[in-house]
Amino acid sequence: MAATAIAAISAAPAYAQKAADTVRFAYDQAPENVDPFFNNVRIGVIIGANVWDTLVYRDPQTNEYKGQLAKSWTQVDDKTIDFELREGVKFHNGEEFDADDVVYTLNFISKPENKVVTQGNVNWIAKAEKLDKYKVRLTTKEVFPAAIEYLAGPVVMHPNEYYEKVGPKGQNEKPVGSGPYKVTNYVPGKSITLERNKDYFKDSPKPQPTIGKVEIRFIPDRQTQMAEMLSGGGDLIMHVPKDQADQLAAVPTLQVVSGETMRIVFMQMNVLENTPAPALKDERVRKAIIHAIDREAMVKNIVGDGSRVLNTICFPSQFGCTDEGTARYPYDPAKAKALLKEAGHPNLTLDIVAYRERNQTEALIGYLKAVGINTNLRFLQYAAMREQIATGKAMLTHQTWGSFSVNDVSAATPNYFAFRSEDITRDPTVRDALNKGNNSVNPDARKAAYKEALSIIADKAYAVPLYSLPVYYVANKDLNFKAYPDESVRFWEMTWKK
């Protein structure tokens, strides 16, 4: 984007949508389904947090758990939690919230046949029972210390009467939640409009929303997004590449905000028996791929401030995440070439699938080419990429994962190494260690089990841990908003500057 273009539009209108009390937000991916249980792309998580509520709320400033749809909860035993529910809450369609909604939602999402997209968010739930109109008992399948963390994150509550009638398909077509914003228009793949819920319950730990309307458009092309911001046609975009964010910081009508997030970036390598890339079954080839990539240089020159190099497939703040004692693979293109030659693959061609941060994917492709690995890039929407991985058709992947902002390893590593749909490694020793970590009551035992799994993944070079991903937001200069490490865009907190 030329600096002259930026200068020419430096006086673009910044006040039109402030007067209309509307935030126009553009995002590069479209959710396959707005129902939070049937997508796991970040925009789906963002919409979910604004339209739906959860039993528990984790304060993003203090990490303290607070009652949201539940007033309080009691740990009855290692596998049982009782919830006292809030009274007087209504869903956007007028349906009253009570125990029936919680019981129906939890029992529906926990059944494998209902095919919730991210099974790790729900497969720990055994059953929910109604004890009273405003009291529910939740039973977990195993000891699951992270239960409250999940109930404060991806596990939203649906209105049982409506959901039983329309299911995930109807919930996608006409979404109904209880959150601070309600959906008033949705064009799949194009846009979704949220309007302030004037009847949002006053005791929620989420502040009462003040912005009247949010228009979200799904715009895959980054240059189109940038042009919209420069012309005054947009108020907020995120995941802006560092170089473009640096340029836009000079535009008087705009502001740039950035910070580290819990999102990790990594590459998967398909080592299954029927892999379309048999060379990846050779540990030397996998190690060569890691040695070929200068992660430090990528962090410094491409990814930007707030990023750090990772050595294991988890985010450092998550409970159980460690790289202590794990194998390290420093940038060493000569060693990469030697390993490829030793493995009998001095010249190799592989497909790589990716879905975002294309500039980073292209940098990875450049590093691989320099050691003799040519790649064919397949840049897809997230759902299509996930399908390629789940059906075993992917060779290399360039992935990111935000763990639904759950601060526990159970929300990260097991999604790719515990024999779930996107596991293209399937090492039973790793799976068993992760399951032990997920379901141990002793914190030290959990840490030891996770450390064992993470060490095996690193030692055998099953994947390429890259770095944490900062987010660069570009916004209308008159919009008050805060960037959080969990990548959640909290429209209910936003205000216009006076």
XYZ file of C-alpha atoms in Angstrom:
498
model
C 0.000 0.000 0.000
C 1.617 3.211 -1.131
C 2.359 5.964 1.358
C 0.887 8.480 -1.107
C -2.450 6.672 -0.962
C -2.399 6.899 2.810
C -1.580 10.590 2.732
C -4.273 11.290 0.170
C -6.990 9.858 2.374
C -5.688 11.169 5.667
C -8.726 13.392 6.003
C -11.242 10.588 5.378
C -14.555 10.919 7.249
C -14.245 9.477 10.732
C -17.453 10.690 12.255
C -20.288 9.276 10.133
C -20.652 6.007 11.959
C -19.972 7.609 15.332
C -23.080 9.725 14.696
C -24.982 6.594 13.635
C -23.729 4.757 16.756
C -22.576 1.856 14.575
C -19.250 0.016 14.636
C -18.361 -1.535 11.263
C -16.036 -4.491 11.771
C -14.438 -6.491 8.931
C -13.007 -9.990 9.328
C -11.268 -12.235 6.803
C -12.957 -15.548 7.688
C -16.654 -16.447 7.709
C -17.983 -18.955 10.272
C -19.467 -22.113 8.771
C -22.188 -21.880 11.427
C -22.839 -19.050 13.898
C -23.828 -21.536 16.622
C -20.708 -21.431 18.863
C -20.596 -25.225 19.116
C -20.434 -25.698 15.360
C -17.497 -23.520 14.374
C -14.081 -22.847 15.837
C -12.865 -19.932 13.767
C -12.037 -16.829 15.828
C -14.857 -14.686 14.408
C -17.272 -17.382 15.595
C -15.816 -17.121 19.088
C -16.147 -13.321 18.974
C -19.774 -13.449 17.839
C -20.469 -16.137 20.445
C -19.169 -14.038 23.335
C -21.301 -11.059 22.330
C -24.544 -12.901 21.540
C -24.491 -15.683 24.154
C -23.710 -16.001 27.848
C -22.036 -18.721 29.893
C -22.683 -20.061 33.386
C -19.422 -18.580 34.643
C -17.452 -15.502 33.579
C -13.684 -15.126 33.826
C -12.704 -11.507 34.401
C -10.133 -10.710 31.686
C -8.317 -8.284 33.982
C -8.034 -10.388 37.149
C -8.761 -13.931 35.858
C -11.265 -14.201 38.722
C -14.283 -16.442 38.103
C -17.618 -14.697 38.595
C -21.205 -15.854 38.309
C -22.848 -15.041 35.002
C -25.928 -17.154 34.241
C -25.069 -19.033 37.436
C -25.120 -17.049 40.674
C -22.859 -19.544 42.435
C -21.556 -23.106 42.273
C -20.451 -25.812 44.674
C -17.978 -28.626 44.017
C -19.880 -31.551 45.535
C -17.141 -34.109 44.805
C -14.376 -34.663 42.242
C -16.882 -35.222 39.425
C -19.939 -33.238 40.542
C -20.705 -29.493 40.505
C -24.007 -27.915 41.562
C -25.038 -24.545 40.100
C -27.482 -22.017 41.515
C -28.867 -20.153 38.518
C -29.736 -16.519 38.091
C -33.426 -15.635 37.961
C -35.102 -13.080 35.713
C -32.843 -13.564 32.669
C -34.493 -13.748 29.260
C -33.225 -14.875 25.875
C -33.532 -12.585 22.873
C -36.775 -14.307 21.804
C -38.364 -13.709 25.221
C -37.850 -17.259 26.483
C -37.091 -17.327 30.215
C -33.742 -18.762 31.299
C -33.850 -21.592 33.848
C -32.488 -25.066 34.579
C -34.160 -26.609 31.528
C -31.940 -24.520 29.251
C -28.749 -25.601 30.999
C -29.717 -29.277 31.139
C -30.763 -29.390 27.497
C -27.675 -27.537 26.259
C -25.142 -29.581 28.230
C -26.745 -32.936 27.435
C -27.072 -32.075 23.743
C -23.501 -30.892 23.202
C -21.973 -33.773 25.182
C -23.422 -36.465 22.896
C -20.833 -37.415 20.230
C -23.574 -38.039 17.658
C -24.437 -34.327 17.734
C -20.960 -33.615 16.348
C -19.863 -30.489 18.174
C -16.881 -29.254 16.141
C -14.349 -28.975 18.959
C -14.947 -32.122 20.978
C -12.345 -31.202 23.571
C -14.602 -28.371 24.749
C -17.458 -30.743 25.613
C -16.355 -34.394 25.726
C -15.624 -34.209 29.470
C -19.338 -33.735 30.272
C -21.160 -36.892 31.421
C -24.610 -35.422 32.104
C -26.582 -32.526 33.539
C -29.613 -32.931 35.813
C -32.307 -30.514 36.931
C -32.529 -30.327 40.730
C -34.916 -27.387 40.839
C -36.101 -24.652 38.481
C -32.924 -22.717 39.200
C -30.552 -25.463 40.277
C -28.535 -27.844 38.083
C -26.111 -30.680 38.799
C -23.269 -31.281 36.353
C -21.382 -34.585 36.366
C -18.077 -35.036 34.520
C -16.972 -38.328 32.949
C -13.617 -38.276 34.702
C -11.969 -35.964 37.171
C -11.667 -32.775 35.127
C -10.025 -29.921 37.053
C -10.475 -27.452 34.174
C -14.298 -27.699 34.126
C -14.993 -24.169 35.404
C -12.469 -22.738 32.923
C -14.409 -24.294 30.031
C -17.757 -23.242 31.466
C -16.410 -19.687 31.535
C -15.335 -19.889 27.900
C -16.681 -21.884 24.963
C -19.645 -23.565 26.700
C -22.507 -21.106 26.066
C -26.145 -21.656 27.017
C -28.936 -22.021 24.469
C -32.720 -21.576 24.986
C -33.958 -25.165 25.248
C -37.412 -24.735 23.679
C -36.040 -22.912 20.645
C -32.951 -25.090 20.252
C -34.892 -28.331 20.545
C -37.161 -27.088 17.785
C -34.622 -25.659 15.309
C -31.284 -27.310 16.211
C -27.868 -26.014 15.096
C -29.167 -25.293 11.576
C -31.942 -23.031 12.847
C -29.688 -21.473 15.468
C -27.358 -20.545 12.624
C -30.118 -19.097 10.451
C -31.746 -17.093 13.255
C -29.393 -17.019 16.261
C -30.924 -16.571 19.716
C -28.818 -16.048 22.831
C -29.071 -14.085 26.058
C -25.991 -11.877 25.607
C -25.455 -8.111 25.421
C -26.038 -8.121 21.651
C -28.712 -9.816 19.568
C -28.549 -10.787 15.909
C -30.946 -8.805 13.730
C -29.675 -9.797 10.290
C -27.431 -12.574 9.001
C -26.345 -13.296 5.438
C -24.140 -16.426 5.596
C -20.691 -15.841 4.168
C -21.359 -12.105 3.788
C -22.342 -10.255 6.964
C -24.001 -10.326 10.357
C -25.616 -7.405 12.184
C -25.772 -7.153 15.974
C -27.901 -4.693 17.916
C -27.685 -3.758 21.562
C -29.845 -5.891 23.837
C -31.677 -3.184 25.787
C -33.053 -5.813 28.159
C -29.663 -7.327 29.033
C -29.705 -8.414 32.675
C -28.236 -5.852 35.048
C -26.359 -8.290 37.282
C -24.152 -9.635 34.497
C -20.400 -9.216 35.035
C -20.315 -8.053 31.413
C -20.980 -4.297 31.444
C -24.177 -3.038 29.845
C -23.519 -2.388 26.143
C -23.520 1.203 24.921
C -22.757 0.936 21.175
C -26.106 0.636 19.418
C -25.206 -1.506 16.411
C -22.331 -3.632 15.138
C -22.088 -4.500 11.456
C -19.687 -7.392 10.798
C -18.683 -8.074 7.211
C -16.680 -11.097 6.086
C -14.036 -9.733 3.692
C -11.345 -12.297 2.809
C -9.111 -9.854 0.928
C -6.824 -7.907 3.241
C -6.276 -5.068 0.753
C -10.022 -4.513 0.523
C -10.195 -4.298 4.309
C -7.378 -1.746 4.341
C -9.049 0.331 1.635
C -12.273 0.365 3.652
C -10.427 1.695 6.706
C -8.623 4.360 4.686
C -11.806 5.579 2.974
C -13.764 5.762 6.229
C -15.879 2.749 5.251
C -14.838 0.706 8.282
C -14.181 1.215 11.982
C -12.240 -1.877 13.064
C -10.131 -4.663 11.575
C -7.783 -7.129 13.265
C -4.931 -9.503 12.418
C -3.357 -6.774 10.301
C 0.188 -7.711 9.129
C 2.906 -5.819 10.958
C 4.190 -3.879 7.929
C 0.711 -2.656 7.012
C -0.107 -1.765 10.625
C 3.089 0.299 10.772
C 1.959 2.245 7.693
C -1.575 2.803 8.951
C -0.297 4.112 12.286
C 0.574 7.322 10.403
C -3.014 7.953 9.275
C -4.588 10.706 11.442
C -8.095 9.196 11.330
C -6.924 5.793 12.569
C -5.333 4.188 15.614
C -3.263 1.004 15.854
C -3.357 -1.201 18.958
C -1.377 -4.410 19.393
C -0.466 -7.046 21.967
C 0.472 -10.678 22.499
C -2.332 -13.223 22.481
C -2.748 -16.826 23.590
C -2.788 -17.872 19.917
C 0.036 -20.193 18.950
C 1.317 -20.752 15.419
C 2.629 -24.139 14.317
C 2.945 -26.562 11.426
C 1.550 -30.068 11.419
C 3.174 -32.889 9.472
C 1.112 -35.874 8.334
C 2.900 -39.032 9.536
C -0.090 -41.383 9.321
C 0.299 -44.739 7.580
C -1.689 -43.490 4.580
C -0.075 -40.035 4.449
C 0.047 -38.522 0.955
C 3.652 -37.518 1.813
C 5.480 -40.724 2.879
C 8.732 -38.775 3.326
C 7.204 -37.171 6.432
C 7.212 -40.527 8.188
C 11.015 -40.176 8.349
C 12.027 -38.371 11.528
C 15.049 -36.879 9.757
C 12.823 -35.128 7.221
C 10.638 -33.694 9.978
C 13.674 -32.420 11.895
C 15.075 -30.917 8.698
C 11.861 -28.937 8.243
C 12.190 -27.430 11.734
C 15.884 -26.626 11.299
C 15.089 -24.930 7.962
C 12.959 -22.168 9.545
C 14.468 -19.077 11.151
C 11.780 -18.497 13.740
C 13.696 -15.720 15.512
C 13.963 -13.747 12.266
C 10.274 -14.281 11.510
C 9.301 -12.962 14.934
C 11.538 -9.913 14.560
C 10.840 -8.988 10.949
C 7.393 -10.318 10.063
C 5.318 -11.210 13.121
C 6.157 -8.236 15.335
C 6.175 -7.054 18.935
C 4.376 -9.262 21.428
C 5.482 -12.477 19.743
C 7.881 -15.085 21.122
C 9.408 -18.252 19.721
C 7.798 -21.449 21.028
C 9.363 -24.883 21.485
C 6.218 -26.839 22.373
C 2.632 -26.906 21.080
C 0.952 -24.835 23.806
C 0.922 -21.284 25.138
C 3.333 -20.633 28.040
C 0.680 -19.284 30.440
C -1.502 -22.386 30.119
C -1.498 -24.761 33.078
C 0.837 -27.651 32.231
C 2.619 -25.927 29.347
C 6.380 -26.304 29.536
C 9.388 -26.623 27.260
C 11.702 -27.677 30.060
C 13.987 -30.467 28.863
C 12.401 -30.674 25.405
C 14.390 -30.963 22.178
C 15.492 -27.716 20.537
C 15.900 -27.187 16.807
C 17.834 -23.973 16.104
C 17.877 -22.445 12.640
C 20.480 -24.455 10.750
C 19.876 -24.738 6.981
C 23.106 -26.717 6.474
C 21.938 -29.338 8.961
C 18.505 -29.380 7.330
C 20.076 -30.113 3.930
C 22.290 -32.823 5.436
C 19.315 -34.520 7.118
C 17.304 -34.457 3.887
C 20.224 -35.943 1.945
C 20.744 -38.629 4.586
C 17.028 -39.494 4.397
C 17.251 -39.791 0.605
C 15.149 -36.680 -0.085
C 17.549 -33.909 -1.167
C 14.766 -32.522 -3.380
C 11.236 -32.839 -2.095
C 7.881 -31.393 -3.143
C 5.040 -31.093 -0.620
C 1.649 -29.383 -0.441
C 1.060 -26.923 2.387
C -2.420 -25.837 3.485
C -2.994 -22.535 5.298
C -5.864 -20.171 6.025
C -4.559 -16.880 7.431
C -1.399 -14.759 7.780
C -0.487 -15.557 4.188
C 2.652 -13.424 4.392
C 3.917 -15.721 7.156
C 3.069 -18.829 5.110
C 5.024 -17.411 2.186
C 8.016 -16.793 4.456
C 7.870 -20.429 5.616
C 7.729 -21.548 1.970
C 10.848 -19.477 1.245
C 12.800 -21.085 4.082
C 11.804 -24.583 2.963
C 12.739 -23.871 -0.650
C 16.204 -22.739 0.455
C 16.975 -26.253 1.752
C 15.476 -28.127 -1.211
C 11.805 -28.505 -0.239
C 9.411 -27.064 -2.812
C 5.831 -26.468 -1.690
C 2.503 -25.997 -3.401
C 0.413 -23.543 -1.385
C -3.289 -24.267 -0.920
C -4.770 -21.219 0.812
C -8.279 -22.066 2.033
C -11.094 -20.976 4.314
C -10.646 -22.533 7.757
C -13.454 -25.098 7.458
C -12.047 -26.361 4.162
C -8.541 -26.626 5.606
C -9.847 -28.506 8.644
C -11.631 -30.951 6.345
C -8.388 -31.600 4.460
C -6.625 -32.387 7.730
C -9.421 -34.530 9.179
C -9.596 -36.674 6.022
C -5.837 -37.244 5.982
C -5.304 -35.352 2.705
C -3.063 -32.619 4.127
C 0.718 -32.993 4.014
C 2.019 -29.883 5.760
C -0.213 -27.356 7.504
C 0.383 -23.793 8.658
C -2.027 -23.499 11.574
C -2.934 -21.246 14.453
C -4.877 -22.137 17.576
C -6.259 -19.818 20.239
C -7.527 -22.514 22.660
C -10.881 -20.713 22.905
C -8.914 -18.594 25.429
C -8.918 -21.499 27.906
C -5.814 -21.164 30.059
C -5.113 -24.897 30.330
C -3.103 -27.288 28.142
C -6.185 -29.504 27.801
C -7.545 -26.849 25.416
C -4.466 -26.877 23.184
C -2.221 -29.911 22.629
C -4.889 -32.673 22.840
C -6.780 -31.186 19.882
C -3.927 -32.253 17.631
C -2.322 -35.188 19.469
C -5.050 -37.107 21.361
C -6.567 -39.051 18.446
C -9.197 -36.422 17.654
C -10.224 -35.632 14.087
C -7.270 -33.331 13.352
C -4.592 -35.604 14.811
C -2.346 -36.591 11.893
C 0.288 -38.110 14.185
C -1.647 -40.630 16.317
C 1.034 -41.687 18.755
C -0.727 -43.725 21.499
C 1.921 -42.867 24.100
C 1.327 -39.151 23.542
C -2.442 -39.650 23.623
C -2.312 -41.567 26.906
C -0.093 -38.965 28.579
C -2.398 -36.138 27.486
C -5.474 -37.983 28.725
C -3.762 -38.571 32.068
C -2.996 -34.861 32.298
C -6.584 -33.933 31.463
C -8.097 -36.229 34.067
C -5.734 -36.261 37.056
C -6.849 -34.676 40.305
C -3.282 -33.968 41.430
C -1.833 -30.787 39.851
C 1.715 -32.156 39.942
C 0.598 -35.360 38.225
C -1.111 -33.290 35.545
C 2.032 -31.258 34.935
C 4.195 -34.385 34.736
C 1.855 -36.051 32.257
C 1.679 -32.982 30.017
C 5.462 -32.612 30.175
C 5.867 -36.220 29.038
C 3.543 -35.699 26.074
C 5.134 -32.398 25.047
C 8.617 -33.911 25.272
C 7.732 -36.843 23.015
C 6.161 -34.508 20.444
C 9.331 -32.403 20.423
C 11.798 -35.314 20.482
C 10.131 -37.038 17.543
C 9.577 -33.732 15.707
C 5.902 -34.497 15.153
C 5.123 -30.821 14.551
C 6.832 -27.466 14.119
C 6.149 -25.064 17.011
C 6.689 -21.571 15.660
C 5.683 -18.589 17.824
C 2.874 -16.843 19.656
C 0.846 -14.508 17.506
C 0.325 -10.865 18.416
C -2.712 -9.117 17.033
C -2.553 -5.752 15.362
C -5.891 -3.937 15.382
C -6.577 -0.878 13.239
C -9.532 1.209 14.400
C -11.333 4.485 13.936
C -9.466 6.959 16.148
C -12.742 7.886 17.883
C -13.460 4.341 19.076
C -12.576 3.382 22.653
C -11.664 -0.286 22.826
C -9.174 -2.526 24.587
C -7.114 -5.362 23.115
C -7.049 -8.491 25.277
C -4.705 -11.507 25.149
C -7.705 -13.789 24.521
C -8.417 -12.095 21.138
C -12.012 -11.523 22.157
C -13.505 -8.337 20.722
C -15.805 -7.133 23.471
C -18.281 -4.858 21.713
C -20.159 -4.505 24.996
C -17.198 -2.584 26.442
C -16.726 -0.220 23.513
C -17.689 3.428 23.536
C -17.249 6.412 21.244
C -14.863 9.114 22.408
C -16.580 12.334 23.413
